[in-house]
Amino acid sequence: QVVFGEINKIQQIPKNQNARGIINFGASEAISNYLLSEPLNRVQRKLPNVHFNIYTATQSHLLDMISKGQLDFGLFFYTPKLPGNLEISEEKPYRHHLVVKSDKQKNTATLCRFLGSREIDDVETHKFPTLEYLRQHHPEAQIVFSSNSLSLHKQLVLKGQGVSVLPRFMIESELRRKSLVDIFPNKKFEWNLKLVQRKSELIAPAGREFLTEVF
C-alpha cells in the first residue's frame, strides 16, 4: 500500500496549471502567521487548483499527526523528540533577537522577566540557552510566562512585561521603529527552520513546489 501510494504521488507530478490535489501540513503559529503567506500566494498563482490545509497546534500534536500520516509534513523552529518514523529532511537558519520594550531596556526588573517559548506540553526538555545567557548579565532572571504562542510573547514584550527571544521576521518593523530593542545586538542568536516528514516518503509535487518557495 505504501509503494502504490508513492507511485500515485509520482504520477500526479504537475506539468501545468491543471494540477489538482490537497496538501495537508502543519506549522508552528509564528511560522504560519509570518512566513507562509507569500509562498502560498506564489504557489497558488502557479497551481490554482491545488488546495492547502494548514494546521497550527502544539508541535507535539502536529508531529503525532505527521507520524500517523494525517499530515504530509511540518515546519518548525523547535521540535521535541521525534517519533522513530520521522526525520528532519531540510533546515534553514533564521536570525533571532532577545528583545525588550525600548523604554524598559535599562529597567533591571523587566530584564529579569523572561518569557519561555518552548512547548509547554514537552515535559522532557526545559533547557533555555537564551535564558542562561541572559543570566550571565542578570543573575536573577527567571521565567514569568510560558507559551508556545510567539505572537503572545511579542504583545507582552510590547507591554513591558519582560523579554523574549523572537525571530527577526516577526519584529523587523518594531526594531526599525525602535519600539523594541535588541538587548545584546552583538550576540547572534540563530535557530533553524526545520522541515519534518516521514522517513523515505515522497512529498507530493505541489507540496514540494510550496517548500521550494519557503526555503
PDB file of N, CA, C and O in Angstrom, residues 21-96:
ATOM      1  N   GLY A  21      -5.263  18.751  -6.361  1.00  0.00           N
ATOM      2  CA  GLY A  21      -4.937  17.939  -5.201  1.00  0.00           C
ATOM      3  C   GLY A  21      -5.034  18.728  -3.917  1.00  0.00           C
ATOM      4  O   GLY A  21      -5.340  19.921  -3.912  1.00  0.00           O
ATOM      5  N   ILE A  22      -4.793  18.039  -2.814  1.00  0.00           N
ATOM      6  CA  ILE A  22      -4.848  18.647  -1.486  1.00  0.00           C
ATOM      7  C   ILE A  22      -3.538  18.371  -0.777  1.00  0.00           C
ATOM      8  O   ILE A  22      -3.060  17.233  -0.747  1.00  0.00           O
ATOM      9  N   ILE A  23      -2.934  19.399  -0.211  1.00  0.00           N
ATOM     10  CA  ILE A  23      -1.723  19.280   0.585  1.00  0.00           C
ATOM     11  C   ILE A  23      -2.074  19.628   2.028  1.00  0.00           C
ATOM     12  O   ILE A  23      -2.561  20.726   2.310  1.00  0.00           O
ATOM     13  N   ASN A  24      -1.857  18.683   2.921  1.00  0.00           N
ATOM     14  CA  ASN A  24      -2.098  18.901   4.348  1.00  0.00           C
ATOM     15  C   ASN A  24      -0.757  19.024   5.061  1.00  0.00           C
ATOM     16  O   ASN A  24       0.075  18.121   4.960  1.00  0.00           O
ATOM     17  N   PHE A  25      -0.541  20.130   5.766  1.00  0.00           N
ATOM     18  CA  PHE A  25       0.707  20.247   6.513  1.00  0.00           C
ATOM     19  C   PHE A  25       0.495  21.067   7.773  1.00  0.00           C
ATOM     20  O   PHE A  25      -0.494  21.785   7.924  1.00  0.00           O
ATOM     21  N   GLY A  26       1.442  20.923   8.689  1.00  0.00           N
ATOM     22  CA  GLY A  26       1.385  21.653   9.953  1.00  0.00           C
ATOM     23  C   GLY A  26       2.525  22.642  10.061  1.00  0.00           C
ATOM     24  O   GLY A  26       3.574  22.472   9.439  1.00  0.00           O
ATOM     25  N   ALA A  27       2.316  23.684  10.856  1.00  0.00           N
ATOM     26  CA  ALA A  27       3.369  24.674  11.093  1.00  0.00           C
ATOM     27  C   ALA A  27       3.105  25.343  12.430  1.00  0.00           C
ATOM     28  O   ALA A  27       1.949  25.539  12.814  1.00  0.00           O
ATOM     29  N   SER A  28       4.181  25.666  13.130  1.00  0.00           N
ATOM     30  CA  SER A  28       4.009  26.387  14.387  1.00  0.00           C
ATOM     31  C   SER A  28       3.379  27.749  14.108  1.00  0.00           C
ATOM     32  O   SER A  28       3.430  28.268  12.986  1.00  0.00           O
ATOM     33  N   GLU A  29       2.788  28.325  15.143  1.00  0.00           N
ATOM     34  CA  GLU A  29       1.970  29.531  14.994  1.00  0.00           C
ATOM     35  C   GLU A  29       2.733  30.696  14.390  1.00  0.00           C
ATOM     36  O   GLU A  29       2.244  31.383  13.482  1.00  0.00           O
ATOM     37  N   ALA A  30       3.948  30.947  14.837  1.00  0.00           N
ATOM     38  CA  ALA A  30       4.721  32.077  14.321  1.00  0.00           C
ATOM     39  C   ALA A  30       5.043  31.898  12.837  1.00  0.00           C
ATOM     40  O   ALA A  30       4.979  32.852  12.054  1.00  0.00           O
ATOM     41  N   ILE A  31       5.368  30.667  12.443  1.00  0.00           N
ATOM     42  CA  ILE A  31       5.666  30.387  11.036  1.00  0.00           C
ATOM     43  C   ILE A  31       4.425  30.598  10.180  1.00  0.00           C
ATOM     44  O   ILE A  31       4.475  31.231   9.118  1.00  0.00           O
ATOM     45  N   SER A  32       3.271  30.093  10.644  1.00  0.00           N
ATOM     46  CA  SER A  32       2.021  30.272   9.899  1.00  0.00           C
ATOM     47  C   SER A  32       1.680  31.749   9.749  1.00  0.00           C
ATOM     48  O   SER A  32       1.285  32.211   8.673  1.00  0.00           O
ATOM     49  N   ASN A  33       1.828  32.506  10.840  1.00  0.00           N
ATOM     50  CA  ASN A  33       1.402  33.900  10.833  1.00  0.00           C
ATOM     51  C   ASN A  33       2.317  34.820  10.045  1.00  0.00           C
ATOM     52  O   ASN A  33       1.858  35.817   9.474  1.00  0.00           O
ATOM     53  N   TYR A  34       3.622  34.506   9.997  1.00  0.00           N
ATOM     54  CA  TYR A  34       4.572  35.482   9.478  1.00  0.00           C
ATOM     55  C   TYR A  34       5.379  35.025   8.265  1.00  0.00           C
ATOM     56  O   TYR A  34       5.943  35.859   7.570  1.00  0.00           O
ATOM     57  N   LEU A  35       5.442  33.738   7.983  1.00  0.00           N
ATOM     58  CA  LEU A  35       6.320  33.261   6.909  1.00  0.00           C
ATOM     59  C   LEU A  35       5.597  32.692   5.692  1.00  0.00           C
ATOM     60  O   LEU A  35       6.164  32.646   4.610  1.00  0.00           O
ATOM     61  N   LEU A  36       4.377  32.235   5.851  1.00  0.00           N
ATOM     62  CA  LEU A  36       3.781  31.393   4.819  1.00  0.00           C
ATOM     63  C   LEU A  36       2.923  32.116   3.792  1.00  0.00           C
ATOM     64  O   LEU A  36       2.645  31.560   2.725  1.00  0.00           O
ATOM     65  N   SER A  37       2.479  33.326   4.072  1.00  0.00           N
ATOM     66  CA  SER A  37       1.514  33.966   3.173  1.00  0.00           C
ATOM     67  C   SER A  37       2.093  34.196   1.778  1.00  0.00           C
ATOM     68  O   SER A  37       1.427  33.924   0.769  1.00  0.00           O
ATOM     69  N   GLU A  38       3.332  34.658   1.687  1.00  0.00           N
ATOM     70  CA  GLU A  38       3.920  34.912   0.376  1.00  0.00           C
ATOM     71  C   GLU A  38       4.184  33.622  -0.409  1.00  0.00           C
ATOM     72  O   GLU A  38       3.842  33.529  -1.591  1.00  0.00           O
ATOM     73  N   PRO A  39       4.814  32.591   0.208  1.00  0.00           N
ATOM     74  CA  PRO A  39       4.986  31.329  -0.533  1.00  0.00           C
ATOM     75  C   PRO A  39       3.661  30.728  -0.992  1.00  0.00           C
ATOM     76  O   PRO A  39       3.560  30.238  -2.122  1.00  0.00           O
ATOM     77  N   LEU A  40       2.633  30.772  -0.124  1.00  0.00           N
ATOM     78  CA  LEU A  40       1.328  30.237  -0.516  1.00  0.00           C
ATOM     79  C   LEU A  40       0.729  31.047  -1.661  1.00  0.00           C
ATOM     80  O   LEU A  40       0.128  30.495  -2.587  1.00  0.00           O
ATOM     81  N   ASN A  41       0.898  32.354  -1.614  1.00  0.00           N
ATOM     82  CA  ASN A  41       0.383  33.219  -2.675  1.00  0.00           C
ATOM     83  C   ASN A  41       1.042  32.896  -4.015  1.00  0.00           C
ATOM     84  O   ASN A  41       0.370  32.788  -5.055  1.00  0.00           O
ATOM     85  N   ARG A  42       2.366  32.725  -3.998  1.00  0.00           N
ATOM     86  CA  ARG A  42       3.075  32.443  -5.245  1.00  0.00           C
ATOM     87  C   ARG A  42       2.696  31.082  -5.817  1.00  0.00           C
ATOM     88  O   ARG A  42       2.495  30.937  -7.026  1.00  0.00           O
ATOM     89  N   VAL A  43       2.600  30.071  -4.941  1.00  0.00           N
ATOM     90  CA  VAL A  43       2.259  28.726  -5.423  1.00  0.00           C
ATOM     91  C   VAL A  43       0.819  28.689  -5.930  1.00  0.00           C
ATOM     92  O   VAL A  43       0.518  28.016  -6.918  1.00  0.00           O
ATOM     93  N   GLN A  44      -0.080  29.414  -5.256  1.00  0.00           N
ATOM     94  CA  GLN A  44      -1.474  29.421  -5.692  1.00  0.00           C
ATOM     95  C   GLN A  44      -1.620  30.006  -7.094  1.00  0.00           C
ATOM     96  O   GLN A  44      -2.463  29.584  -7.878  1.00  0.00           O
ATOM     97  N   ARG A  45      -0.757  30.970  -7.426  1.00  0.00           N
ATOM     98  CA  ARG A  45      -0.789  31.534  -8.777  1.00  0.00           C
ATOM     99  C   ARG A  45      -0.320  30.511  -9.809  1.00  0.00           C
ATOM    100  O   ARG A  45      -0.816  30.478 -10.935  1.00  0.00           O
ATOM    101  N   LYS A  46       0.676  29.685  -9.435  1.00  0.00           N
ATOM    102  CA  LYS A  46       1.178  28.663 -10.342  1.00  0.00           C
ATOM    103  C   LYS A  46       0.227  27.478 -10.444  1.00  0.00           C
ATOM    104  O   LYS A  46       0.045  26.904 -11.520  1.00  0.00           O
ATOM    105  N   LEU A  47      -0.345  27.086  -9.304  1.00  0.00           N
ATOM    106  CA  LEU A  47      -1.179  25.884  -9.239  1.00  0.00           C
ATOM    107  C   LEU A  47      -2.528  26.243  -8.603  1.00  0.00           C
ATOM    108  O   LEU A  47      -2.799  25.887  -7.449  1.00  0.00           O
ATOM    109  N   PRO A  48      -3.397  26.937  -9.327  1.00  0.00           N
ATOM    110  CA  PRO A  48      -4.640  27.452  -8.727  1.00  0.00           C
ATOM    111  C   PRO A  48      -5.624  26.382  -8.289  1.00  0.00           C
ATOM    112  O   PRO A  48      -6.523  26.661  -7.494  1.00  0.00           O
ATOM    113  N   ASN A  49      -5.468  25.152  -8.777  1.00  0.00           N
ATOM    114  CA  ASN A  49      -6.418  24.093  -8.424  1.00  0.00           C
ATOM    115  C   ASN A  49      -5.930  23.206  -7.286  1.00  0.00           C
ATOM    116  O   ASN A  49      -6.570  22.205  -6.963  1.00  0.00           O
ATOM    117  N   VAL A  50      -4.783  23.557  -6.704  1.00  0.00           N
ATOM    118  CA  VAL A  50      -4.279  22.809  -5.547  1.00  0.00           C
ATOM    119  C   VAL A  50      -4.764  23.500  -4.280  1.00  0.00           C
ATOM    120  O   VAL A  50      -4.655  24.723  -4.144  1.00  0.00           O
ATOM    121  N   HIS A  51      -5.296  22.716  -3.364  1.00  0.00           N
ATOM    122  CA  HIS A  51      -5.841  23.252  -2.107  1.00  0.00           C
ATOM    123  C   HIS A  51      -4.898  22.901  -0.954  1.00  0.00           C
ATOM    124  O   HIS A  51      -4.450  21.763  -0.830  1.00  0.00           O
ATOM    125  N   PHE A  52      -4.586  23.895  -0.136  1.00  0.00           N
ATOM    126  CA  PHE A  52      -3.702  23.691   1.008  1.00  0.00           C
ATOM    127  C   PHE A  52      -4.492  23.759   2.311  1.00  0.00           C
ATOM    128  O   PHE A  52      -5.235  24.719   2.549  1.00  0.00           O
ATOM    129  N   ASN A  53      -4.320  22.749   3.151  1.00  0.00           N
ATOM    130  CA  ASN A  53      -4.864  22.761   4.508  1.00  0.00           C
ATOM    131  C   ASN A  53      -3.706  22.934   5.483  1.00  0.00           C
ATOM    132  O   ASN A  53      -2.815  22.086   5.558  1.00  0.00           O
ATOM    133  N   ILE A  54      -3.693  24.043   6.235  1.00  0.00           N
ATOM    134  CA  ILE A  54      -2.598  24.343   7.151  1.00  0.00           C
ATOM    135  C   ILE A  54      -3.108  24.197   8.588  1.00  0.00           C
ATOM    136  O   ILE A  54      -4.084  24.842   8.967  1.00  0.00           O
ATOM    137  N   TYR A  55      -2.425  23.343   9.351  1.00  0.00           N
ATOM    138  CA  TYR A  55      -2.808  23.076  10.737  1.00  0.00           C
ATOM    139  C   TYR A  55      -1.794  23.731  11.680  1.00  0.00           C
ATOM    140  O   TYR A  55      -0.585  23.610  11.475  1.00  0.00           O
ATOM    141  N   THR A  56      -2.303  24.408  12.704  1.00  0.00           N
ATOM    142  CA  THR A  56      -1.446  25.009  13.717  1.00  0.00           C
ATOM    143  C   THR A  56      -1.888  24.501  15.087  1.00  0.00           C
ATOM    144  O   THR A  56      -3.062  24.615  15.447  1.00  0.00           O
ATOM    145  N   ALA A  57      -0.941  23.928  15.821  1.00  0.00           N
ATOM    146  CA  ALA A  57      -1.218  23.403  17.157  1.00  0.00           C
ATOM    147  C   ALA A  57       0.122  23.312  17.878  1.00  0.00           C
ATOM    148  O   ALA A  57       1.123  23.859  17.421  1.00  0.00           O
ATOM    149  N   THR A  58       0.172  22.622  19.016  1.00  0.00           N
ATOM    150  CA  THR A  58       1.467  22.390  19.644  1.00  0.00           C
ATOM    151  C   THR A  58       2.287  21.480  18.738  1.00  0.00           C
ATOM    152  O   THR A  58       1.743  20.651  17.994  1.00  0.00           O
ATOM    153  N   GLN A  59       3.608  21.644  18.793  1.00  0.00           N
ATOM    154  CA  GLN A  59       4.472  20.816  17.960  1.00  0.00           C
ATOM    155  C   GLN A  59       4.241  19.334  18.212  1.00  0.00           C
ATOM    156  O   GLN A  59       4.235  18.522  17.287  1.00  0.00           O
ATOM    157  N   SER A  60       4.067  18.958  19.475  1.00  0.00           N
ATOM    158  CA  SER A  60       3.880  17.545  19.806  1.00  0.00           C
ATOM    159  C   SER A  60       2.662  16.967  19.092  1.00  0.00           C
ATOM    160  O   SER A  60       2.699  15.851  18.558  1.00  0.00           O
ATOM    161  N   HIS A  61       1.578  17.735  19.064  1.00  0.00           N
ATOM    162  CA  HIS A  61       0.360  17.268  18.404  1.00  0.00           C
ATOM    163  C   HIS A  61       0.561  17.175  16.898  1.00  0.00           C
ATOM    164  O   HIS A  61       0.149  16.189  16.261  1.00  0.00           O
ATOM    165  N   LEU A  62       1.207  18.181  16.310  1.00  0.00           N
ATOM    166  CA  LEU A  62       1.434  18.159  14.865  1.00  0.00           C
ATOM    167  C   LEU A  62       2.367  17.023  14.465  1.00  0.00           C
ATOM    168  O   LEU A  62       2.147  16.358  13.447  1.00  0.00           O
ATOM    169  N   LEU A  63       3.409  16.781  15.267  1.00  0.00           N
ATOM    170  CA  LEU A  63       4.322  15.671  14.967  1.00  0.00           C
ATOM    171  C   LEU A  63       3.593  14.338  15.022  1.00  0.00           C
ATOM    172  O   LEU A  63       3.860  13.435  14.221  1.00  0.00           O
ATOM    173  N   ASP A  64       2.671  14.202  15.954  1.00  0.00           N
ATOM    174  CA  ASP A  64       1.883  12.974  16.047  1.00  0.00           C
ATOM    175  C   ASP A  64       1.024  12.794  14.798  1.00  0.00           C
ATOM    176  O   ASP A  64       0.904  11.678  14.273  1.00  0.00           O
ATOM    177  N   MET A  65       0.459  13.905  14.294  1.00  0.00           N
ATOM    178  CA  MET A  65      -0.355  13.827  13.073  1.00  0.00           C
ATOM    179  C   MET A  65       0.503  13.458  11.866  1.00  0.00           C
ATOM    180  O   MET A  65       0.064  12.685  11.002  1.00  0.00           O
ATOM    181  N   ILE A  66       1.717  13.996  11.784  1.00  0.00           N
ATOM    182  CA  ILE A  66       2.618  13.632  10.683  1.00  0.00           C
ATOM    183  C   ILE A  66       2.978  12.155  10.781  1.00  0.00           C
ATOM    184  O   ILE A  66       2.976  11.419   9.793  1.00  0.00           O
ATOM    185  N   SER A  67       3.287  11.716  11.994  1.00  0.00           N
ATOM    186  CA  SER A  67       3.674  10.323  12.214  1.00  0.00           C
ATOM    187  C   SER A  67       2.563   9.359  11.798  1.00  0.00           C
ATOM    188  O   SER A  67       2.832   8.280  11.259  1.00  0.00           O
ATOM    189  N   LYS A  68       1.312   9.751  12.006  1.00  0.00           N
ATOM    190  CA  LYS A  68       0.173   8.898  11.683  1.00  0.00           C
ATOM    191  C   LYS A  68      -0.267   9.036  10.222  1.00  0.00           C
ATOM    192  O   LYS A  68      -1.220   8.379   9.800  1.00  0.00           O
ATOM    193  N   GLY A  69       0.413   9.893   9.456  1.00  0.00           N
ATOM    194  CA  GLY A  69       0.064  10.064   8.056  1.00  0.00           C
ATOM    195  C   GLY A  69      -1.088  11.019   7.820  1.00  0.00           C
ATOM    196  O   GLY A  69      -1.603  11.115   6.699  1.00  0.00           O
ATOM    197  N   GLN A  70      -1.509  11.751   8.859  1.00  0.00           N
ATOM    198  CA  GLN A  70      -2.606  12.704   8.707  1.00  0.00           C
ATOM    199  C   GLN A  70      -2.136  14.030   8.093  1.00  0.00           C
ATOM    200  O   GLN A  70      -2.941  14.775   7.545  1.00  0.00           O
ATOM    201  N   LEU A  71      -0.842  14.303   8.197  1.00  0.00           N
ATOM    202  CA  LEU A  71      -0.241  15.476   7.569  1.00  0.00           C
ATOM    203  C   LEU A  71       0.924  15.028   6.704  1.00  0.00           C
ATOM    204  O   LEU A  71       1.612  14.061   7.024  1.00  0.00           O
ATOM    205  N   ASP A  72       1.171  15.766   5.628  1.00  0.00           N
ATOM    206  CA  ASP A  72       2.257  15.411   4.709  1.00  0.00           C
ATOM    207  C   ASP A  72       3.625  15.809   5.256  1.00  0.00           C
ATOM    208  O   ASP A  72       4.623  15.144   4.984  1.00  0.00           O
ATOM    209  N   PHE A  73       3.685  16.909   5.998  1.00  0.00           N
ATOM    210  CA  PHE A  73       4.949  17.389   6.564  1.00  0.00           C
ATOM    211  C   PHE A  73       4.648  18.492   7.565  1.00  0.00           C
ATOM    212  O   PHE A  73       3.490  18.892   7.748  1.00  0.00           O
ATOM    213  N   GLY A  74       5.700  18.990   8.224  1.00  0.00           N
ATOM    214  CA  GLY A  74       5.536  20.085   9.178  1.00  0.00           C
ATOM    215  C   GLY A  74       6.735  21.013   9.137  1.00  0.00           C
ATOM    216  O   GLY A  74       7.843  20.608   8.758  1.00  0.00           O
ATOM    217  N   LEU A  75       6.520  22.262   9.530  1.00  0.00           N
ATOM    218  CA  LEU A  75       7.566  23.282   9.573  1.00  0.00           C
ATOM    219  C   LEU A  75       7.666  23.829  10.988  1.00  0.00           C
ATOM    220  O   LEU A  75       6.677  24.326  11.539  1.00  0.00           O
ATOM    221  N   PHE A  76       8.878  23.741  11.576  1.00  0.00           N
ATOM    222  CA  PHE A  76       9.057  24.113  12.976  1.00  0.00           C
ATOM    223  C   PHE A  76      10.423  24.756  13.203  1.00  0.00           C
ATOM    224  O   PHE A  76      11.370  24.489  12.469  1.00  0.00           O
ATOM    225  N   PHE A  77      10.525  25.577  14.250  1.00  0.00           N
ATOM    226  CA  PHE A  77      11.821  26.017  14.746  1.00  0.00           C
ATOM    227  C   PHE A  77      12.306  25.098  15.861  1.00  0.00           C
ATOM    228  O   PHE A  77      13.489  24.846  16.006  1.00  0.00           O
ATOM    229  N   TYR A  78      11.368  24.609  16.657  1.00  0.00           N
ATOM    230  CA  TYR A  78      11.730  23.733  17.765  1.00  0.00           C
ATOM    231  C   TYR A  78      10.948  22.438  17.633  1.00  0.00           C
ATOM    232  O   TYR A  78       9.748  22.457  17.360  1.00  0.00           O
ATOM    233  N   THR A  79      11.623  21.323  17.794  1.00  0.00           N
ATOM    234  CA  THR A  79      10.933  20.038  17.756  1.00  0.00           C
ATOM    235  C   THR A  79      11.289  19.238  19.000  1.00  0.00           C
ATOM    236  O   THR A  79      12.468  19.065  19.307  1.00  0.00           O
ATOM    237  N   PRO A  80      10.277  18.768  19.732  1.00  0.00           N
ATOM    238  CA  PRO A  80      10.559  17.800  20.797  1.00  0.00           C
ATOM    239  C   PRO A  80      11.146  16.532  20.183  1.00  0.00           C
ATOM    240  O   PRO A  80      11.369  16.470  18.972  1.00  0.00           O
ATOM    241  N   LYS A  81      11.386  15.533  20.979  1.00  0.00           N
ATOM    242  CA  LYS A  81      11.943  14.277  20.478  1.00  0.00           C
ATOM    243  C   LYS A  81      11.046  13.712  19.383  1.00  0.00           C
ATOM    244  O   LYS A  81       9.846  13.515  19.581  1.00  0.00           O
ATOM    245  N   LEU A  82      11.642  13.442  18.220  1.00  0.00           N
ATOM    246  CA  LEU A  82      10.853  12.973  17.085  1.00  0.00           C
ATOM    247  C   LEU A  82      10.480  11.505  17.225  1.00  0.00           C
ATOM    248  O   LEU A  82      11.295  10.696  17.679  1.00  0.00           O
ATOM    249  N   PRO A  83       9.255  11.133  16.820  1.00  0.00           N
ATOM    250  CA  PRO A  83       8.921   9.710  16.728  1.00  0.00           C
ATOM    251  C   PRO A  83       9.885   9.011  15.773  1.00  0.00           C
ATOM    252  O   PRO A  83      10.473   9.628  14.885  1.00  0.00           O
ATOM    253  N   GLY A  84      10.029   7.717  15.935  1.00  0.00           N
ATOM    254  CA  GLY A  84      11.032   6.959  15.189  1.00  0.00           C
ATOM    255  C   GLY A  84      10.841   6.965  13.685  1.00  0.00           C
ATOM    256  O   GLY A  84      11.800   6.736  12.939  1.00  0.00           O
ATOM    257  N   ASN A  85       9.613   7.220  13.202  1.00  0.00           N
ATOM    258  CA  ASN A  85       9.373   7.184  11.760  1.00  0.00           C
ATOM    259  C   ASN A  85       9.464   8.557  11.103  1.00  0.00           C
ATOM    260  O   ASN A  85       9.146   8.701   9.928  1.00  0.00           O
ATOM    261  N   LEU A  86       9.919   9.572  11.857  1.00  0.00           N
ATOM    262  CA  LEU A  86      10.041  10.917  11.314  1.00  0.00           C
ATOM    263  C   LEU A  86      11.499  11.338  11.219  1.00  0.00           C
ATOM    264  O   LEU A  86      12.359  10.829  11.932  1.00  0.00           O
ATOM    265  N   GLU A  87      11.765  12.299  10.335  1.00  0.00           N
ATOM    266  CA  GLU A  87      13.109  12.833  10.185  1.00  0.00           C
ATOM    267  C   GLU A  87      13.045  14.310   9.806  1.00  0.00           C
ATOM    268  O   GLU A  87      12.038  14.772   9.253  1.00  0.00           O
ATOM    269  N   ILE A  88      14.122  15.032  10.120  1.00  0.00           N
ATOM    270  CA  ILE A  88      14.289  16.399   9.645  1.00  0.00           C
ATOM    271  C   ILE A  88      15.017  16.310   8.308  1.00  0.00           C
ATOM    272  O   ILE A  88      16.175  15.892   8.243  1.00  0.00           O
ATOM    273  N   SER A  89      14.348  16.671   7.216  1.00  0.00           N
ATOM    274  CA  SER A  89      14.911  16.467   5.889  1.00  0.00           C
ATOM    275  C   SER A  89      15.492  17.741   5.283  1.00  0.00           C
ATOM    276  O   SER A  89      16.190  17.673   4.265  1.00  0.00           O
ATOM    277  N   GLU A  90      15.226  18.893   5.884  1.00  0.00           N
ATOM    278  CA  GLU A  90      15.763  20.149   5.364  1.00  0.00           C
ATOM    279  C   GLU A  90      15.771  21.181   6.485  1.00  0.00           C
ATOM    280  O   GLU A  90      14.894  21.172   7.348  1.00  0.00           O
ATOM    281  N   GLU A  91      16.770  22.069   6.471  1.00  0.00           N
ATOM    282  CA  GLU A  91      16.874  23.107   7.501  1.00  0.00           C
ATOM    283  C   GLU A  91      17.392  24.398   6.890  1.00  0.00           C
ATOM    284  O   GLU A  91      18.159  24.380   5.925  1.00  0.00           O
ATOM    285  N   LYS A  92      16.963  25.518   7.474  1.00  0.00           N
ATOM    286  CA  LYS A  92      17.458  26.825   7.049  1.00  0.00           C
ATOM    287  C   LYS A  92      17.569  27.717   8.277  1.00  0.00           C
ATOM    288  O   LYS A  92      16.609  27.856   9.037  1.00  0.00           O
ATOM    289  N   PRO A  93      18.729  28.368   8.516  1.00  0.00           N
ATOM    290  CA  PRO A  93      18.895  29.202   9.706  1.00  0.00           C
ATOM    291  C   PRO A  93      18.150  30.529   9.602  1.00  0.00           C
ATOM    292  O   PRO A  93      18.083  31.130   8.531  1.00  0.00           O
ATOM    293  N   TYR A  94      17.584  30.957  10.737  1.00  0.00           N
ATOM    294  CA  TYR A  94      16.921  32.248  10.825  1.00  0.00           C
ATOM    295  C   TYR A  94      17.452  33.014  12.035  1.00  0.00           C
ATOM    296  O   TYR A  94      17.612  32.464  13.121  1.00  0.00           O
ATOM    297  N   ARG A  95      17.705  34.295  11.853  1.00  0.00           N
ATOM    298  CA  ARG A  95      18.195  35.161  12.919  1.00  0.00           C
ATOM    299  C   ARG A  95      17.083  35.428  13.916  1.00  0.00           C
ATOM    300  O   ARG A  95      15.938  35.671  13.549  1.00  0.00           O
ATOM    301  N   HIS A  96      17.423  35.388  15.204  1.00  0.00           N
ATOM    302  CA  HIS A  96      16.520  35.731  16.297  1.00  0.00           C
ATOM    303  C   HIS A  96      17.149  36.848  17.136  1.00  0.00           C
ATOM    304  O   HIS A  96      18.360  37.068  17.075  1.00  0.00           O
TER     305      HIS A  96
END
